[in-house]
mmCIF file of C-alpha atoms in Angstrom:
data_model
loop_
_atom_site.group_PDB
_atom_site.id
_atom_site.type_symbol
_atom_site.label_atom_id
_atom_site.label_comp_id
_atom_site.label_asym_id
_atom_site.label_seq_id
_atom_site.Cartn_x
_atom_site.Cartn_y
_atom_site.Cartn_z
ATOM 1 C CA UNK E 10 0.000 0.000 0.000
ATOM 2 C CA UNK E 11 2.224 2.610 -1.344
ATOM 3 C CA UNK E 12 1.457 6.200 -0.136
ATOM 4 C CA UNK E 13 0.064 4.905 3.421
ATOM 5 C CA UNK E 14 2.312 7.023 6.494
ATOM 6 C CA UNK E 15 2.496 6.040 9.984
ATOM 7 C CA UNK E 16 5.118 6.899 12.553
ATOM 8 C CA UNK E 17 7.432 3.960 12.628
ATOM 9 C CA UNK E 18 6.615 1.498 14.894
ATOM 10 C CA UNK E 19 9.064 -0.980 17.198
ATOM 11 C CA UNK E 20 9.431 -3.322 19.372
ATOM 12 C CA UNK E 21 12.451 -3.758 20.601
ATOM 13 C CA UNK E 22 13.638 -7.592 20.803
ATOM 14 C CA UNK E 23 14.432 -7.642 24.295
ATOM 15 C CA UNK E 24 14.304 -10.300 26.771
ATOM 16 C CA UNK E 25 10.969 -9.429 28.229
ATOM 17 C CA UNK E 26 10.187 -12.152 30.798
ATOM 18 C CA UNK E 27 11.704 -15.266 32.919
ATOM 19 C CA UNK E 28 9.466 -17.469 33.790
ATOM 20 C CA UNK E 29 9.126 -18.631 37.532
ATOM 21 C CA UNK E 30 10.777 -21.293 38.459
ATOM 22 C CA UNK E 31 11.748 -21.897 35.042
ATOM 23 C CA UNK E 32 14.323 -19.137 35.722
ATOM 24 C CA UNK E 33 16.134 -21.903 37.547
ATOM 25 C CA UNK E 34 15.261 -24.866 34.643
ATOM 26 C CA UNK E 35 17.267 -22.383 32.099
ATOM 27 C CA UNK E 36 13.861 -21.367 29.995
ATOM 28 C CA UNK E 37 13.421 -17.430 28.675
ATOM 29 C CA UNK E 38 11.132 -15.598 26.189
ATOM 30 C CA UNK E 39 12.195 -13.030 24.326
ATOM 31 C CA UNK E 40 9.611 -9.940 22.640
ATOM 32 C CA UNK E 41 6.474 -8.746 23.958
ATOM 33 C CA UNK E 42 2.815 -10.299 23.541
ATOM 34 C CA UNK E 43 1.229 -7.650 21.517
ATOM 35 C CA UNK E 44 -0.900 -7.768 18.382
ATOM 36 C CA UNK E 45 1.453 -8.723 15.119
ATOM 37 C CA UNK E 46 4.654 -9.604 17.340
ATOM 38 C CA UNK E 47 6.217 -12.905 17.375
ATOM 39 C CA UNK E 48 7.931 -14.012 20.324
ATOM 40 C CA UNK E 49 10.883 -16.466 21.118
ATOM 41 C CA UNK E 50 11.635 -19.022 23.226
ATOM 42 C CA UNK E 51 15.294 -20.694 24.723
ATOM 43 C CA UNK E 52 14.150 -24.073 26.797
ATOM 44 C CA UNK E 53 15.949 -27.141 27.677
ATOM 45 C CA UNK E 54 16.175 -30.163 25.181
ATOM 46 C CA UNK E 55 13.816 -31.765 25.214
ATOM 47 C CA UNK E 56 11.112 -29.748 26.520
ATOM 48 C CA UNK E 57 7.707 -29.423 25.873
ATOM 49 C CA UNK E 58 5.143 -26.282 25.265
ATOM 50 C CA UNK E 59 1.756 -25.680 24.851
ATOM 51 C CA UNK E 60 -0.142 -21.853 23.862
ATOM 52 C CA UNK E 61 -3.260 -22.365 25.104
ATOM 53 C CA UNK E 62 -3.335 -25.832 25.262
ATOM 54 C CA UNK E 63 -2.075 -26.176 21.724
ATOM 55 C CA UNK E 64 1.606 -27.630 20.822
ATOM 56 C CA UNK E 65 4.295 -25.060 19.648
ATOM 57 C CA UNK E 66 6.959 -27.199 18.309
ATOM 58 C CA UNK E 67 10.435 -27.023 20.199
ATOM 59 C CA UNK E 68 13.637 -27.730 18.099
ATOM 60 C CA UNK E 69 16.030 -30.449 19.292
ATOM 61 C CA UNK E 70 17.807 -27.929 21.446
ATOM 62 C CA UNK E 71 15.067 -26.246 22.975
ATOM 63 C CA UNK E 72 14.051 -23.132 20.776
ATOM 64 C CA UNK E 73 10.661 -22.033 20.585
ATOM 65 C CA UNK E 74 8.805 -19.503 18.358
ATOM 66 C CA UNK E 75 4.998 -18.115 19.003
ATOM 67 C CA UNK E 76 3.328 -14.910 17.245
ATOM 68 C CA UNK E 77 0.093 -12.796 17.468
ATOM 69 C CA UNK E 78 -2.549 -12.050 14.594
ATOM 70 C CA UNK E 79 -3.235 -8.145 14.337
ATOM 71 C CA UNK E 80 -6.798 -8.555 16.015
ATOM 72 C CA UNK E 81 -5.741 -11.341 18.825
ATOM 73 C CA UNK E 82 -6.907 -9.548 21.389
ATOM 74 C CA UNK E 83 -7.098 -10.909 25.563
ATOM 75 C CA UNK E 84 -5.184 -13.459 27.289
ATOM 76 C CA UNK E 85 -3.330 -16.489 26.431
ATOM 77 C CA UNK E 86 -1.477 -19.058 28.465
ATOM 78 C CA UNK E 87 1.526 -20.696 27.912
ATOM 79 C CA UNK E 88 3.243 -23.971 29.646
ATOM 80 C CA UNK E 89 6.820 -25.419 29.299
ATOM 81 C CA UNK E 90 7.683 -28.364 31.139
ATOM 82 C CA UNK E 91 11.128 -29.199 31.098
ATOM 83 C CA UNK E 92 12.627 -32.619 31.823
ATOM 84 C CA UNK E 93 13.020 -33.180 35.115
ATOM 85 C CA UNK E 94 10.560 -30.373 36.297
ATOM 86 C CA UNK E 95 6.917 -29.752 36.927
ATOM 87 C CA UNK E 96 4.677 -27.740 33.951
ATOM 88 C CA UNK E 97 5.051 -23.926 34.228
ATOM 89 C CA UNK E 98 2.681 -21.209 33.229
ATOM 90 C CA UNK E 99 2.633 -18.284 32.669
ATOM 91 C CA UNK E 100 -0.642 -15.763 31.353
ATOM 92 C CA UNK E 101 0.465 -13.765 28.654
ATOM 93 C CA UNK E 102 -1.553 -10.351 27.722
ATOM 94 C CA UNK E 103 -1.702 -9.436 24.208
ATOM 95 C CA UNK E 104 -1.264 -5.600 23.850
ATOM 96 C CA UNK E 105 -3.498 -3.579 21.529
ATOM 97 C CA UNK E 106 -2.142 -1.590 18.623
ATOM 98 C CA UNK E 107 -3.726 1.639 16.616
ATOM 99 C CA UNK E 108 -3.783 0.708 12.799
ATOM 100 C CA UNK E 109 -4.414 3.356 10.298
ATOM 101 C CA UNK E 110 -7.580 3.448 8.683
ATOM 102 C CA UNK E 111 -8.151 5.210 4.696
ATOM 103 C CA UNK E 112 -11.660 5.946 3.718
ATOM 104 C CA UNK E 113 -11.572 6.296 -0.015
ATOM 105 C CA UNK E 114 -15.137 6.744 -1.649
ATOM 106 C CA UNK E 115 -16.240 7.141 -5.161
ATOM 107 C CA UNK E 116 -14.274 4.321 -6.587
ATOM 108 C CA UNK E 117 -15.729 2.636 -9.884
ATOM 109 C CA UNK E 118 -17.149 -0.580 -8.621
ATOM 110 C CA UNK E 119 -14.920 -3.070 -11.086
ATOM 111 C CA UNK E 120 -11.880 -1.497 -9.261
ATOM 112 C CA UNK E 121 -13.521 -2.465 -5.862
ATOM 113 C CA UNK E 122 -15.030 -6.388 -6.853
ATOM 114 C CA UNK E 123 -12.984 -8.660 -9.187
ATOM 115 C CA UNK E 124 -15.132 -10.040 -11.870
ATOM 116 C CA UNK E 125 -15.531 -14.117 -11.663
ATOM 117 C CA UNK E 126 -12.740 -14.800 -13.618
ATOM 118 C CA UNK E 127 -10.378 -13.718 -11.252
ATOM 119 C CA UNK E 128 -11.895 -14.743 -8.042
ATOM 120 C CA UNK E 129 -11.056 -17.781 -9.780
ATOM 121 C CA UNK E 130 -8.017 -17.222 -10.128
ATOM 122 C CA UNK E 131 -7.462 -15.573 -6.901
ATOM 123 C CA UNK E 132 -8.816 -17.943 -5.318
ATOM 124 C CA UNK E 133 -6.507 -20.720 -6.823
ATOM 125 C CA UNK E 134 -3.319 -18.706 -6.023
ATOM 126 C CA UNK E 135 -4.725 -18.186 -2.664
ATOM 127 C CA UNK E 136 -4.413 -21.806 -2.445
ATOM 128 C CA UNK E 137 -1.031 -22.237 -3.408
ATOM 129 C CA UNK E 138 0.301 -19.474 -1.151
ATOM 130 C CA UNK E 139 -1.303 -21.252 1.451
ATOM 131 C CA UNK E 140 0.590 -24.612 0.474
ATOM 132 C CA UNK E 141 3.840 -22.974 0.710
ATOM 133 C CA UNK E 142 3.758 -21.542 3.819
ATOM 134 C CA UNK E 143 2.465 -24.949 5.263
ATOM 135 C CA UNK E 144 6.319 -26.477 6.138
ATOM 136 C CA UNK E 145 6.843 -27.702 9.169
ATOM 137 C CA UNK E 146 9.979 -28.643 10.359
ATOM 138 C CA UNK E 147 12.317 -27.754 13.261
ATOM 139 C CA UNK E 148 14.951 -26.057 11.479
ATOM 140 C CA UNK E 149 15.820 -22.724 13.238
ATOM 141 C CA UNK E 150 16.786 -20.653 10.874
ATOM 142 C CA UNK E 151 15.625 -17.424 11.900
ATOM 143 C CA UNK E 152 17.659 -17.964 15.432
ATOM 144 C CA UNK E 153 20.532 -14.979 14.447
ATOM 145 C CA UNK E 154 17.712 -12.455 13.691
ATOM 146 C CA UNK E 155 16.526 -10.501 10.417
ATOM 147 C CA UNK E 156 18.082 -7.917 8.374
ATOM 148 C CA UNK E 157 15.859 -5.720 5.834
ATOM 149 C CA UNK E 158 15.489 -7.508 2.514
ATOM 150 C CA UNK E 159 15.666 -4.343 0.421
ATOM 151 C CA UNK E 160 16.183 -0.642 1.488
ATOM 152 C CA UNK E 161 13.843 2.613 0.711
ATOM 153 C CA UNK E 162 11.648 4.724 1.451
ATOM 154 C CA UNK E 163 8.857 2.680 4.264
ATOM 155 C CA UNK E 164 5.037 3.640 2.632
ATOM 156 C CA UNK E 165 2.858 0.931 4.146
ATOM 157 C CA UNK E 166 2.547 -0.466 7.521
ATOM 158 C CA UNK E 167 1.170 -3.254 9.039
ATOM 159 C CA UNK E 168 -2.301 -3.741 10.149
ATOM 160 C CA UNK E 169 -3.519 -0.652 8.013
ATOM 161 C CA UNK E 170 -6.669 -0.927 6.276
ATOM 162 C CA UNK E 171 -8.729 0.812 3.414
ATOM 163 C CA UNK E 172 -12.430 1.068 3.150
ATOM 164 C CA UNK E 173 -13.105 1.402 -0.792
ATOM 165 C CA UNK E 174 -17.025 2.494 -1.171
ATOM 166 C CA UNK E 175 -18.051 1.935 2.297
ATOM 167 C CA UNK E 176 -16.574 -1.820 2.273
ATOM 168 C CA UNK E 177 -13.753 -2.617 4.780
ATOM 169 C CA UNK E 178 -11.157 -4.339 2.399
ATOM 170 C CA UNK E 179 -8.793 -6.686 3.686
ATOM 171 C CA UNK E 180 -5.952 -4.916 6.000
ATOM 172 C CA UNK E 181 -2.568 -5.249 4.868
ATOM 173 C CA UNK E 182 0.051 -7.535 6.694
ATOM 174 C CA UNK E 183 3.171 -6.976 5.555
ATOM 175 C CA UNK E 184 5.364 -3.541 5.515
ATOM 176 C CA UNK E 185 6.281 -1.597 2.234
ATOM 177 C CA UNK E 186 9.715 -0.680 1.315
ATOM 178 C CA UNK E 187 9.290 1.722 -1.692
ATOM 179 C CA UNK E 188 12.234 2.063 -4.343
ATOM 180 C CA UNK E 189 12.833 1.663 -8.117
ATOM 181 C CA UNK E 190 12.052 -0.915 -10.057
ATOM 182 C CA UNK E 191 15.066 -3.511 -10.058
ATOM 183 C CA UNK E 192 16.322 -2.601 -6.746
ATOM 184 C CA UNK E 193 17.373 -5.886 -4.751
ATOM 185 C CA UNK E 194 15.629 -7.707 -2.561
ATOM 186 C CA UNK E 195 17.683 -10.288 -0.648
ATOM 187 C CA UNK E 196 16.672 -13.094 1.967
ATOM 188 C CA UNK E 197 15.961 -10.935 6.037
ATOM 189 C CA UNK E 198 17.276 -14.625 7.500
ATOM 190 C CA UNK E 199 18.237 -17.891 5.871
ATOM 191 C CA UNK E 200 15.665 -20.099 4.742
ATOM 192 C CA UNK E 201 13.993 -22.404 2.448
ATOM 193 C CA UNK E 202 12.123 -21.121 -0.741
ATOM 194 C CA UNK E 203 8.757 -22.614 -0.555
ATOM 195 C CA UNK E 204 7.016 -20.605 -3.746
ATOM 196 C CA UNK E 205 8.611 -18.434 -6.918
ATOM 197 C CA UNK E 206 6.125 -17.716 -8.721
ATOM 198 C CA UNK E 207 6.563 -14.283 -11.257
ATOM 199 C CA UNK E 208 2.787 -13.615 -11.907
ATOM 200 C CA UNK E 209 0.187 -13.868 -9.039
ATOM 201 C CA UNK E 210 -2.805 -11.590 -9.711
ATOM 202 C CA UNK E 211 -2.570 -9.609 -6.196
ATOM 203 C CA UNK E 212 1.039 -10.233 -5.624
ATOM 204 C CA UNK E 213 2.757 -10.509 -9.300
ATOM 205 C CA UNK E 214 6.068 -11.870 -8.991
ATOM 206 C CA UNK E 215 6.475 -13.764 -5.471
ATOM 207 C CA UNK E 216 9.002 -15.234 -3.159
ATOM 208 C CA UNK E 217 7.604 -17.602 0.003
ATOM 209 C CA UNK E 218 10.796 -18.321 2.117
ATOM 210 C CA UNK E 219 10.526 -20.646 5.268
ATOM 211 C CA UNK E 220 12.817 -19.521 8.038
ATOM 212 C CA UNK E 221 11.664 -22.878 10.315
ATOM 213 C CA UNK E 222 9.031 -24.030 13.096
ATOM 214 C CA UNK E 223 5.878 -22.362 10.588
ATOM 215 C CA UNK E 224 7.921 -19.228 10.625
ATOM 216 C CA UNK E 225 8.160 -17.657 7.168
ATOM 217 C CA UNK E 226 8.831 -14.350 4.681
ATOM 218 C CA UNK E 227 6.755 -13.490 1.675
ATOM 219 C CA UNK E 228 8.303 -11.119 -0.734
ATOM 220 C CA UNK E 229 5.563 -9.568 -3.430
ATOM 221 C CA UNK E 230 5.148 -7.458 -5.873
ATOM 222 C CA UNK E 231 8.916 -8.669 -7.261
ATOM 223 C CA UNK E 232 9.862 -7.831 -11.134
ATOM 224 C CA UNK E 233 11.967 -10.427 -11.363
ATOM 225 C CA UNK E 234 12.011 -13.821 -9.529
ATOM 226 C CA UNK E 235 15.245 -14.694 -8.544
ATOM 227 C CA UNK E 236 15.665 -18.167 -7.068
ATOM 228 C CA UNK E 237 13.834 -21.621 -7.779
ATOM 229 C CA UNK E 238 11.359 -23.695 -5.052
ATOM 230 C CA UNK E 239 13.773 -25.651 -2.938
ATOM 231 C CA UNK E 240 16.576 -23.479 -3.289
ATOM 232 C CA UNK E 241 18.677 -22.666 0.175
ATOM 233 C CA UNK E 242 19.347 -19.010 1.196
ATOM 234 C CA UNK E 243 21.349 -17.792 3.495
ATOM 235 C CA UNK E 244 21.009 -14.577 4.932
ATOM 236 C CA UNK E 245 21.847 -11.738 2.252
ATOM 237 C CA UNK E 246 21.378 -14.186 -0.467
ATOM 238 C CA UNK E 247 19.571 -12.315 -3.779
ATOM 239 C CA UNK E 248 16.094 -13.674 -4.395
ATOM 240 C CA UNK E 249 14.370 -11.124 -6.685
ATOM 241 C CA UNK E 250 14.086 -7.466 -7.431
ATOM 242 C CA UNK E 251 11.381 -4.335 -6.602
ATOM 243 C CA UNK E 252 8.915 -3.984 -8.908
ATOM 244 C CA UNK E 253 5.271 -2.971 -9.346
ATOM 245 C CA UNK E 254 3.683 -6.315 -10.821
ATOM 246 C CA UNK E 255 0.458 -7.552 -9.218
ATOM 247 C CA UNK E 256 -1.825 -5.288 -7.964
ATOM 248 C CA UNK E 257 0.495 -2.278 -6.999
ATOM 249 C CA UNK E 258 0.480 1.579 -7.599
ATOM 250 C CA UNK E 259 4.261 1.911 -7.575
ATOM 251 C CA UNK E 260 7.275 0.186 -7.931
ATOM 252 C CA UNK E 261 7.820 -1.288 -3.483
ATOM 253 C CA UNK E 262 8.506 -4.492 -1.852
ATOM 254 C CA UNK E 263 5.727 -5.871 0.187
ATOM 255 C CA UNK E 264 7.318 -8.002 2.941
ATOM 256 C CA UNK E 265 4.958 -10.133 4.961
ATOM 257 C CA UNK E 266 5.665 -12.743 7.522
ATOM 258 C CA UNK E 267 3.499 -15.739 9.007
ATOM 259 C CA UNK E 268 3.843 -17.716 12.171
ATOM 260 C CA UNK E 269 1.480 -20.632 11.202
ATOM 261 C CA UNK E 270 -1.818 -19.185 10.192
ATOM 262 C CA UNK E 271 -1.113 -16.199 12.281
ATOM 263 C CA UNK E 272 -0.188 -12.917 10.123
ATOM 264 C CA UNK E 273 2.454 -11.303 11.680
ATOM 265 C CA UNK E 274 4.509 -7.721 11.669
ATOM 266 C CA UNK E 275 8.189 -8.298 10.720
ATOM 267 C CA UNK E 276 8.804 -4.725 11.323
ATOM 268 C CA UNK E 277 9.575 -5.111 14.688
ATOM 269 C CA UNK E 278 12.605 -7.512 13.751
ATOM 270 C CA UNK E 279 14.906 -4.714 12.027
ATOM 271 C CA UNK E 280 15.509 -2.615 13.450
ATOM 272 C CA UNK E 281 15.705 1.388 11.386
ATOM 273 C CA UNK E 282 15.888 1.704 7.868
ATOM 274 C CA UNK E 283 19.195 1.983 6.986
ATOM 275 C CA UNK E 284 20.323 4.393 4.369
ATOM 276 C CA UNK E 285 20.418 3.739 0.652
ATOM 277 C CA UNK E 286 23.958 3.772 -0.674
#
């Protein structure tokens, strides 16, 4: 969403709690429960956790990853039982954000409502997106932290949502880096690419790349795809270039991340923009 201004908004990844007893067991969390943040976890091997009641999968030496959609709202509970130890939990209240909201009226209707063709085909895509950010595995890439993928001017910001004709259209997830077209965009963290695909009707060219434990980076609006499904990045690594394909107003990168089915802010992970050579 090119054109969209917010003041920049942070988290800073700092080791937020200790839990209990666990203190003691060798268990911390790191980032705060808040809507769009991720937060992650150092346990003993072998441990086991649970966010409310559901599994979070724990690599073989103990690491832990959880996030927040942008309208979780209330209270959550998590557990880790260590070996050797009895279950600890701990509540966990997930802070509200302010997301900017764009009224924009007046808009010819065909601009607002794909015609059936493409909900077709939308719909379809939709699919396969899904598919790719379905891996599972308990690969920790995204352990060293995330660097910006491409650098420019920020126009779009998680969580911020237009209402075209009245109708509240989807908010948007991810954050926008705007530069020209054919500026690189390289891989935040290493990872595996789950989807390169150069023509998606919303996205255009797109890059899925899974970072481990349902944690993953989409890269849209790309002019050129760069690297092939099953390729390995590592952290720098080129995998396409800025462009304005898709559904786009300008020539940005729209970076999005997911923690399972959860849509989460990567924002938060990097830090300021630095400056463009």
């Amino acid at each position: 969403m090119p054109g969209i201004t917010q003041p920049f908004f942070r988290l800073t990844l700092t080791l937020a709690l200790t839990l209990g007893a666990g203190a003691a067991a060798g268990y911390e969390l790191k980032g705060e429960p808040v809507q769009g943040g991720l937060m992650f976890g150092q346990a003993l091997p072998g441990s086991e956790v649970t966010l409310d009641g559901e599994a979070v999968m724990v690599s073989a030496d103990g690491q832990f990853v959880f996030g927040f959609g942008r309208d979780d709202a209330g209270t959550v509970t998590l557990q880790v039982l260590e070996p050797g130890t009895e279950t600890e939990s701990v509540e966990l209240t997930i802070a509200a954000r302010e997301y900017n909201i764009e009224r924009v009226d007046g808009l010819p209707p065909k601009t607002v409502t794909p015609d059936p063709e493409s909900l077709a085909r939308i719909r379809r895509e939709g699919a396969m997106v899904s598919s790719a950010r379905a891996r599972r595995d308990d690969r920790t890439d995204f352990a060293d932290g995330f660097t910006w993928p491409a650098t420019g001017r920020l126009s779009g910001f998680y969580g911020s949502q237009r209402v075209l004709n009245g109708e509240p259209r989807r908010p948007h997830f991810g954050v926008d880096v705007a530069a020209p077209t054919g500026t690189p965009v390289t891989a935040p963290a290493p990872g595996v690419v789950t989807l390169a695909e150069p023509d998606l009707y919303y996205s255009g060219g797109t890059v899925v790349l899974d970072h481990g434990m349902g944690l993953s980076s989409s890269f849209l609006h790309l002019s050129a795809v760069d690297v092939t499904v099953g390729q390995d990045v590592a952290q720098g690594d080129l995998i396409g270039k800025i462009g304005a394909t898709g559904r786009a107003t300008g020539p940005h990168l729209d970076w999005r991340m997911n923690w399972l089915d959860k849509r989460v802010d990567p924002q938060p992970l990097v830090g300021e923009m630095p400056a463009r050579d």
